[in-house]
mmCIF file of C-alpha atoms in Angstrom:
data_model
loop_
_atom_site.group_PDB
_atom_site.id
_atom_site.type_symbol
_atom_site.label_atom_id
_atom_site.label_comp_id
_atom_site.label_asym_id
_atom_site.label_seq_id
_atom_site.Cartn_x
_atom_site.Cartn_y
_atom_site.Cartn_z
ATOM 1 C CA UNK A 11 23.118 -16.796 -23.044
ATOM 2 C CA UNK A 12 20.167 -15.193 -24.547
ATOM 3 C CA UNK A 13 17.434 -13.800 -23.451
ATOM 4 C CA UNK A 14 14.836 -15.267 -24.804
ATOM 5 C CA UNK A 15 10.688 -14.058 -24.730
ATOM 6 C CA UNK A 16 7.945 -16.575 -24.165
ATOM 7 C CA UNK A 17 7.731 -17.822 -27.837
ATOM 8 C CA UNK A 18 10.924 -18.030 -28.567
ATOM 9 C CA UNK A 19 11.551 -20.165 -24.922
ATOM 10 C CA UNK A 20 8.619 -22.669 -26.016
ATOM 11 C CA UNK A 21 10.103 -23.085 -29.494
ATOM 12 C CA UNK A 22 13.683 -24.009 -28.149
ATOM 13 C CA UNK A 23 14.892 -27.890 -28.454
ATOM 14 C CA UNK A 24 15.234 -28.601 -25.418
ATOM 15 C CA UNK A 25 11.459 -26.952 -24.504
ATOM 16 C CA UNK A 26 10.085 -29.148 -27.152
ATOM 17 C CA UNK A 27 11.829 -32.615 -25.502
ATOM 18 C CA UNK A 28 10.896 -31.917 -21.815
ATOM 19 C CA UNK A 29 7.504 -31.580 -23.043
ATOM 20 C CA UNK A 30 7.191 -27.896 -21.420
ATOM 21 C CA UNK A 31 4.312 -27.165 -23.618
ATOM 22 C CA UNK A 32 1.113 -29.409 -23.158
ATOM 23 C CA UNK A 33 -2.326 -29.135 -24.523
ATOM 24 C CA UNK A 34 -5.521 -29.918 -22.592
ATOM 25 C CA UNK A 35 -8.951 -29.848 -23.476
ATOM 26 C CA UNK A 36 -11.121 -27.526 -21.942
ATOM 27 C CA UNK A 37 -13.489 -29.712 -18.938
ATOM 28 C CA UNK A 38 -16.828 -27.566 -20.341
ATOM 29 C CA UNK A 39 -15.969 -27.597 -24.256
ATOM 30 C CA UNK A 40 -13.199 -29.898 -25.343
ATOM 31 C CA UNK A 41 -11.326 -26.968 -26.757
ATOM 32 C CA UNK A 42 -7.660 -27.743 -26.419
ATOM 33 C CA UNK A 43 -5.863 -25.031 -24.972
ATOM 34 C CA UNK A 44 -1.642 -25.212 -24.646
ATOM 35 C CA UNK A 45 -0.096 -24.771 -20.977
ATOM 36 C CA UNK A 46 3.213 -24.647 -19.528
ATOM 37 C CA UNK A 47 4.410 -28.537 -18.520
ATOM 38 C CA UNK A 48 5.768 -29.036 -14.752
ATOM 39 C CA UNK A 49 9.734 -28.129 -15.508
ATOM 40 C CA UNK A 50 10.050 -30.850 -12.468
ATOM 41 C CA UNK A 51 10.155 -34.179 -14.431
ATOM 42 C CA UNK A 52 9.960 -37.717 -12.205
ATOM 43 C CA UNK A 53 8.135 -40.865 -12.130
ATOM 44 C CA UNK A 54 6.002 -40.302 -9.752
ATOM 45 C CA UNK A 55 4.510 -36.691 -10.921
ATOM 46 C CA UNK A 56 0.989 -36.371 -11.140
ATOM 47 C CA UNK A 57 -0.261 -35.369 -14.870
ATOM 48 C CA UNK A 58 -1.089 -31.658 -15.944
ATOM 49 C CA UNK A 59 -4.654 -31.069 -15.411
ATOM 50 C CA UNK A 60 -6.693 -28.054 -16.273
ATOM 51 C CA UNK A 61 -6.759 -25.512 -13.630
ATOM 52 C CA UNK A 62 -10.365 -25.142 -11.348
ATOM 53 C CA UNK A 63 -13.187 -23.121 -12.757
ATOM 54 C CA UNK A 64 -13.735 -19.698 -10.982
ATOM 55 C CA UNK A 65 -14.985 -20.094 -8.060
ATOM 56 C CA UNK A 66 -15.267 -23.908 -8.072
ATOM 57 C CA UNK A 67 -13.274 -24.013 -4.562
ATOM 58 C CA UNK A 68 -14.476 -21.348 -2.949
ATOM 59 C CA UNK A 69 -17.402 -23.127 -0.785
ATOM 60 C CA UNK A 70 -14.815 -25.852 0.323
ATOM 61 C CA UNK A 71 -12.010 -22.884 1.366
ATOM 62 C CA UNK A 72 -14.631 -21.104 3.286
ATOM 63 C CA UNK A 73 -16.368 -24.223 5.013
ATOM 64 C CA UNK A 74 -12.586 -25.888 5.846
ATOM 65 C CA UNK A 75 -10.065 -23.530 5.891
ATOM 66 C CA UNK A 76 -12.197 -20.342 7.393
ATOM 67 C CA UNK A 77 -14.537 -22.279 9.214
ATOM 68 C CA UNK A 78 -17.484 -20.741 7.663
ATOM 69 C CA UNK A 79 -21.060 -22.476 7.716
ATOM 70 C CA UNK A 80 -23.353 -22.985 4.517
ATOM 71 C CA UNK A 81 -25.594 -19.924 5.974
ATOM 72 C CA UNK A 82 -22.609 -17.542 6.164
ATOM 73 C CA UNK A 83 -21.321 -18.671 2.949
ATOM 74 C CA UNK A 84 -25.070 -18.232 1.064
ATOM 75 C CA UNK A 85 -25.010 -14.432 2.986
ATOM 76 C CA UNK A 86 -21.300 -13.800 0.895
ATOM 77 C CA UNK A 87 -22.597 -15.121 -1.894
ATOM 78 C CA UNK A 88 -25.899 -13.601 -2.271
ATOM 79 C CA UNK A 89 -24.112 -10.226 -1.484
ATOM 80 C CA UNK A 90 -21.394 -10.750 -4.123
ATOM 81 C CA UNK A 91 -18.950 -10.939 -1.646
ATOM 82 C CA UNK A 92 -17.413 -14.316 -3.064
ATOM 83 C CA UNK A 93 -18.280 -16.245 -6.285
ATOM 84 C CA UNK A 94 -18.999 -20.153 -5.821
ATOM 85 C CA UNK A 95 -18.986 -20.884 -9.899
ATOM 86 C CA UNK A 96 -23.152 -20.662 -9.161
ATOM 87 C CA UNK A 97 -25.750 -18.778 -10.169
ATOM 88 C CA UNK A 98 -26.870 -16.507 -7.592
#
């Protein structure tokens, strides 16, 4: 078959009845902005949602995952090191 670039694959049929093309609203500013749908379609799929702000998850990965405490974490942040979505 074709080969096909990313407008033309969004603009096919069968694109537009899977629903491969969603639009969310922006968390901050309601803007709606369009996303690629899961291709994996079931009942119990959880919905689209808009993807984390920068930084948003980066205390939680360093305190759970790395084991890091909120003194090491304020020392990478106050040195640039890491962004935490916060002012410095």
């Amino acid at each position: 078959g074709a080969v096909h670039d990313v407008a033309q694959a969004v603009d096919q049929p069968l694109a537009h009845l899977r629903q491969m093309v969603e639009a969310l609203p922006h968390p901050a500013t309601g803007a709606t902005l369009p996303f690629l749908g899961n291709p994996f379609k079931y009942p119990s799929a959880h919905p689209l949602s808009y993807p984390p702000s920068l930084g948003s998850d980066t205390q939680a990965v360093l305190s759970r995952v790395c084991g890091y405490d909120a003194a090491r974490i304020a020392d990478l942040t106050g040195h640039r090191v890491v962004a935490t979505g916060k002012p410095v």
